[in-house]
Amino acid sequence: MATRSAILVIVGISGDLAQRKLLPALSQLATAKVLPEQFMIVGITRRSDVTIEPLIAGASDQTYLREHLQLFQMDLETAADYARLSDHLVAIEHQFGTAADRLFYLSVPPQVSWPIIELLGKAGLNSVENAKLLVEKPFGVDIASATELIEHINAYFKPHQVYRIDHYLAKETAQNLVVFREGNTLFKRTWNHDFIESIHIIASEKIGIEGRGNFYESTGALRDLVQSHLLQLAALTLMETPPPDQFEDIPNRRLAALRQLGLSPTLPVLEAAQRGQYAGYDLEARNPGSTTETFVSLSLASTDPRWQGVPITITTGKALADKATEIRLTYKQDRDYESNELTLRLQPNEGIEVRIWTKKPGYDAAYEQHGLRFNYADHFDNLPEAYERVLLDAIKGDHSLFASSEEVLETWRILTPVQNAWEQAGHAGLIIYPTGTSSQAVTTIPPPA
């Protein structure tokens, strides 16, 4: 159990993220008895008609939330309201009988968070001991805007106070990757270019944009998934693993891996960075002729000697044949046998699978490939959701699952040539693919002339 008293302030309590993820996650943490004994959630809302019951409808332990959730109405653009909020937090601490850690979770769009950060700082809410700022992606739209955002945050909060959330890093399989590599000699000794032929990180979805045209037109697949989630998974895969007693060094290890990662130097940018759009997207997004990508395939390479010559591919897309998020390592072929394959699956059905060759029963020497599988759901009940770990680690002050500002800038450094090339190319090279196409097949479709 976290021992300190804590107050979690959720800005945007009536939003989709708070209702679907944050409040249910807090409910589960309460059931697991890992929250501080003295803990209060303060939900910030602009409206006076917001009530608690609809907000907690999706939570398992609604009784706990009724007792530990307070609503606080305020205008997020009015400085005086931040002074009222400060007084309210002090009153809660008086009830606790002690000062509390204060966590400010900005569950709001990025354009809204900018003035909130400033007003929190000007109200002195940043200077309280153990004040923490939790920020959701996107972390800018390019390297210039990311730099500007980081400088804005740093003007009011110290780096150790800031927690940039990437919930993919909090998924069990992603967390297990370090232990899996470090704790199993079989894989620890073969996790290098001598044995591994290629690395492929995949995040495919069956659904399209589902009515989120305005959002997706301002984002696209590169910003939505590649810049944050998938490059972070690549860094976890490529980094040097720390010893078990030094897991707090994981962000530095990820950063080092990102600094050695870039587009494949053997390919022109538009070949190393392929993009596509599912047929009908532009009409669904109400922007005929849109060049926004719903599919991305990046060919990358690392300058780390460990990964010399190993092609690294990141693929993501919407309206594809399958729904899957996984890290796939293909081992080098040995004589007459096809390659072994290691897959770490983040969704659906989190787990690990190794494809191995075995003799087929019978009188001849026929052989076939089978999978050795470990599925979390087969061995553990109530697998924690990613946001449970995100919230708990922030409360405990553990930064290992959060992206540093340096990591954010490195991901944008990797993608800047892609953004520039796509902007200059316009429609050229944009593959139009039918819905339900496999991710492998998309890259074989020639772009329209």
Short mmCIF file of C-alpha atoms in Angstrom, two decimals, residues 78-309:
data_model
loop_
_atom_site.label_atom_id
_atom_site.label_comp_id
_atom_site.label_asym_id
_atom_site.label_seq_id
_atom_site.Cartn_x
_atom_site.Cartn_y
_atom_site.Cartn_z
CA THR A 78 -10.25 32.10 -14.28
CA ALA A 79 -7.28 32.61 -11.94
CA ALA A 80 -9.49 33.23 -8.90
CA ASP A 81 -10.99 29.77 -9.25
CA TYR A 82 -7.54 28.21 -8.88
CA ALA A 83 -7.19 30.05 -5.58
CA ARG A 84 -10.52 28.51 -4.53
CA LEU A 85 -9.21 25.10 -5.60
CA SER A 86 -6.08 25.63 -3.51
CA ASP A 87 -8.20 26.46 -0.47
CA HIS A 88 -10.30 23.34 -1.10
CA LEU A 89 -7.21 21.12 -1.18
CA VAL A 90 -5.92 22.67 2.03
CA ALA A 91 -9.29 21.91 3.66
CA ILE A 92 -8.98 18.25 2.64
CA GLU A 93 -5.48 18.11 4.12
CA HIS A 94 -6.85 19.54 7.36
CA GLN A 95 -9.32 16.64 7.41
CA PHE A 96 -6.41 14.25 6.84
CA GLY A 97 -4.43 15.91 9.60
CA THR A 98 -1.35 16.02 7.39
CA ALA A 99 -0.05 17.44 4.13
CA ALA A 100 -0.79 15.24 1.11
CA ASP A 101 0.77 14.51 -2.25
CA ARG A 102 -1.22 16.40 -4.88
CA LEU A 103 -1.61 14.92 -8.34
CA PHE A 104 -3.12 17.01 -11.13
CA TYR A 105 -4.33 14.76 -13.96
CA LEU A 106 -5.10 16.78 -17.10
CA SER A 107 -7.75 14.63 -18.79
CA VAL A 108 -8.48 17.35 -21.35
CA PRO A 109 -7.49 18.14 -24.97
CA PRO A 110 -3.97 19.58 -25.39
CA GLN A 111 -5.20 23.02 -26.41
CA VAL A 112 -7.09 23.21 -23.11
CA SER A 113 -4.20 21.98 -20.96
CA TRP A 114 -1.84 24.79 -21.96
CA PRO A 115 -3.54 27.58 -19.92
CA ILE A 116 -4.34 25.15 -17.08
CA ILE A 117 -0.63 24.45 -16.56
CA GLU A 118 0.08 28.17 -16.40
CA LEU A 119 -2.76 28.94 -13.99
CA LEU A 120 -1.85 26.02 -11.72
CA GLY A 121 1.65 27.45 -11.52
CA LYS A 122 0.58 31.02 -10.95
CA ALA A 123 -1.74 29.88 -8.15
CA GLY A 124 1.22 28.26 -6.40
CA LEU A 125 -0.21 24.76 -6.82
CA ASN A 126 3.10 23.72 -8.39
CA SER A 127 5.21 24.72 -5.40
CA VAL A 128 3.57 22.48 -2.83
CA GLU A 129 5.87 19.62 -1.82
CA ASN A 130 5.14 16.50 -3.90
CA ALA A 131 2.90 18.26 -6.41
CA LYS A 132 2.71 16.17 -9.59
CA LEU A 133 1.43 16.93 -13.09
CA LEU A 134 0.05 14.05 -15.18
CA VAL A 135 -0.22 14.83 -18.89
CA GLU A 136 -1.85 12.76 -21.65
CA LYS A 137 -0.59 12.62 -25.24
CA PRO A 138 -0.28 14.11 -27.79
CA PHE A 139 3.00 15.67 -26.75
CA GLY A 140 3.01 18.21 -29.56
CA VAL A 141 2.43 17.69 -33.28
CA ASP A 142 6.09 18.00 -34.36
CA ILE A 143 9.47 18.65 -32.80
CA ALA A 144 8.96 22.42 -32.68
CA SER A 145 5.59 22.26 -30.89
CA ALA A 146 6.86 19.52 -28.56
CA THR A 147 9.82 21.69 -27.61
CA GLU A 148 7.49 24.63 -26.99
CA LEU A 149 5.18 22.50 -24.83
CA ILE A 150 8.09 21.13 -22.79
CA GLU A 151 9.43 24.65 -22.21
CA HIS A 152 5.95 25.80 -21.16
CA ILE A 153 5.59 22.96 -18.65
CA ASN A 154 9.14 23.50 -17.36
CA ALA A 155 8.33 27.14 -16.67
CA TYR A 156 5.89 26.03 -13.97
CA PHE A 157 6.80 22.45 -12.98
CA LYS A 158 10.16 20.78 -12.38
CA PRO A 159 10.99 17.73 -14.54
CA HIS A 160 10.62 15.30 -11.62
CA GLN A 161 7.07 16.59 -11.06
CA VAL A 162 5.92 15.75 -14.61
CA TYR A 163 4.47 12.38 -15.63
CA ARG A 164 3.84 12.01 -19.38
CA ILE A 165 1.44 9.12 -19.78
CA ASP A 166 1.91 6.35 -22.32
CA HIS A 167 -0.46 3.60 -21.20
CA TYR A 168 1.10 1.09 -23.63
CA LEU A 169 4.17 1.05 -21.39
CA ALA A 170 1.91 0.06 -18.49
CA LYS A 171 0.48 -3.03 -20.19
CA GLU A 172 1.59 -6.24 -18.48
CA THR A 173 3.37 -7.64 -21.54
CA ALA A 174 5.35 -4.42 -22.02
CA GLN A 175 6.35 -4.44 -18.35
CA ASN A 176 7.19 -8.14 -18.57
CA LEU A 177 9.50 -7.57 -21.53
CA VAL A 178 12.35 -6.48 -19.26
CA VAL A 179 11.92 -9.44 -16.89
CA PHE A 180 11.43 -11.83 -19.82
CA ARG A 181 14.72 -10.74 -21.37
CA GLU A 182 16.74 -10.47 -18.17
CA GLY A 183 15.33 -13.50 -16.36
CA ASN A 184 15.50 -16.13 -19.11
CA THR A 185 19.00 -17.09 -20.24
CA LEU A 186 17.64 -18.61 -23.45
CA PHE A 187 16.47 -15.20 -24.66
CA LYS A 188 18.97 -12.98 -22.84
CA ARG A 189 21.88 -14.51 -24.74
CA THR A 190 20.14 -14.47 -28.12
CA TRP A 191 18.72 -10.92 -27.93
CA ASN A 192 21.09 -9.52 -30.57
CA HIS A 193 21.93 -9.43 -34.27
CA ASP A 194 23.76 -12.77 -34.13
CA PHE A 195 20.45 -14.58 -33.67
CA ILE A 196 17.61 -12.20 -34.56
CA GLU A 197 16.78 -11.64 -38.22
CA SER A 198 14.19 -8.88 -37.86
CA ILE A 199 11.95 -7.00 -35.42
CA HIS A 200 8.38 -6.02 -36.26
CA ILE A 201 6.12 -3.94 -34.02
CA ILE A 202 2.48 -4.02 -35.10
CA ALA A 203 -0.66 -2.20 -33.98
CA SER A 204 -3.57 -3.00 -36.28
CA GLU A 205 -7.26 -2.25 -35.82
CA LYS A 206 -10.35 -3.54 -37.59
CA ILE A 207 -12.35 -0.39 -36.93
CA GLY A 208 -12.06 2.89 -38.80
CA ILE A 209 -12.26 6.35 -37.29
CA GLU A 210 -15.74 5.70 -35.85
CA GLY A 211 -17.05 9.24 -36.33
CA ARG A 212 -13.88 10.90 -34.99
CA GLY A 213 -13.11 12.67 -38.24
CA ASN A 214 -12.20 16.04 -36.77
CA PHE A 215 -9.79 14.45 -34.29
CA TYR A 216 -8.19 12.16 -36.83
CA GLU A 217 -7.78 14.88 -39.45
CA SER A 218 -5.68 16.81 -36.94
CA THR A 219 -3.71 13.73 -35.89
CA GLY A 220 -3.24 10.82 -38.29
CA ALA A 221 -1.69 7.45 -37.54
CA LEU A 222 1.88 8.76 -37.29
CA ARG A 223 1.08 11.16 -34.46
CA ASP A 224 -1.64 9.05 -32.86
CA LEU A 225 0.27 5.80 -32.40
CA VAL A 226 3.78 5.81 -33.86
CA GLN A 227 5.24 8.89 -32.12
CA SER A 228 4.22 7.78 -28.67
CA HIS A 229 3.19 4.17 -28.17
CA LEU A 230 5.03 2.27 -30.88
CA LEU A 231 8.39 4.01 -30.74
CA GLN A 232 8.33 3.49 -26.98
CA LEU A 233 7.72 -0.23 -27.51
CA ALA A 234 10.63 -0.24 -29.95
CA ALA A 235 12.83 1.40 -27.32
CA LEU A 236 11.82 -1.20 -24.72
CA THR A 237 12.72 -3.96 -27.17
CA LEU A 238 16.07 -2.51 -28.23
CA MET A 239 17.39 -1.06 -24.97
CA GLU A 240 20.01 -2.56 -22.68
CA THR A 241 18.06 -4.05 -19.77
CA PRO A 242 18.95 -2.87 -16.27
CA PRO A 243 19.48 -5.31 -13.39
CA PRO A 244 16.32 -6.05 -11.37
CA ASP A 245 17.39 -3.69 -8.58
CA GLN A 246 17.85 -0.77 -11.02
CA PHE A 247 14.50 -0.67 -12.83
CA GLU A 248 14.28 3.05 -12.06
CA ASP A 249 16.91 3.46 -14.80
CA ILE A 250 14.54 2.16 -17.49
CA PRO A 251 13.67 5.66 -18.85
CA ASN A 252 17.39 6.36 -19.40
CA ARG A 253 17.81 2.99 -21.13
CA ARG A 254 14.82 3.74 -23.40
CA LEU A 255 16.27 7.16 -24.19
CA ALA A 256 19.62 5.67 -25.17
CA ALA A 257 17.85 3.23 -27.50
CA LEU A 258 15.84 6.02 -29.13
CA ARG A 259 18.98 8.08 -29.71
CA GLN A 260 20.40 5.20 -31.77
CA LEU A 261 17.20 4.68 -33.78
CA GLY A 262 16.34 6.24 -37.14
CA LEU A 263 14.92 5.61 -40.58
CA SER A 264 16.63 2.92 -42.63
CA PRO A 265 19.68 4.62 -44.21
CA THR A 266 19.51 2.36 -47.27
CA LEU A 267 16.09 3.60 -48.44
CA PRO A 268 14.73 6.95 -49.66
CA VAL A 269 12.46 8.52 -47.04
CA LEU A 270 9.24 7.86 -48.98
CA GLU A 271 10.16 4.17 -49.27
CA ALA A 272 11.24 3.89 -45.63
CA ALA A 273 8.02 5.62 -44.55
CA GLN A 274 5.03 4.24 -46.44
CA ARG A 275 1.56 5.63 -45.76
CA GLY A 276 -1.95 4.65 -46.71
CA GLN A 277 -5.58 5.60 -46.27
CA TYR A 278 -8.53 3.23 -46.25
CA ALA A 279 -11.02 3.70 -49.09
CA GLY A 280 -13.81 6.07 -48.12
CA TYR A 281 -11.93 7.66 -45.24
CA ASP A 282 -11.92 11.14 -46.77
CA LEU A 283 -15.71 11.14 -47.12
CA GLU A 284 -16.14 9.72 -43.61
CA ALA A 285 -13.89 12.49 -42.30
CA ARG A 286 -15.84 15.01 -44.41
CA ASN A 287 -12.68 16.18 -46.12
CA PRO A 288 -12.64 14.98 -49.76
CA GLY A 289 -9.08 14.71 -51.01
CA SER A 290 -7.62 14.38 -47.51
CA THR A 291 -4.01 13.19 -47.31
CA THR A 292 -4.29 12.13 -43.64
CA GLU A 293 -2.77 8.68 -43.20
CA THR A 294 -4.70 5.85 -41.54
CA PHE A 295 -1.83 3.41 -42.19
CA VAL A 296 1.92 3.73 -41.61
CA SER A 297 4.81 1.34 -42.19
CA LEU A 298 8.25 2.55 -41.13
CA SER A 299 11.54 0.83 -41.92
CA LEU A 300 14.02 1.66 -39.17
CA ALA A 301 17.57 0.78 -38.16
CA SER A 302 19.64 1.11 -35.00
CA THR A 303 23.27 2.17 -34.77
CA ASP A 304 23.66 0.07 -31.61
CA PRO A 305 26.24 -2.66 -32.40
CA ARG A 306 23.88 -5.16 -30.74
CA TRP A 307 21.38 -4.57 -33.56
CA GLN A 308 23.76 -4.11 -36.49
CA GLY A 309 22.01 -5.07 -39.73
#
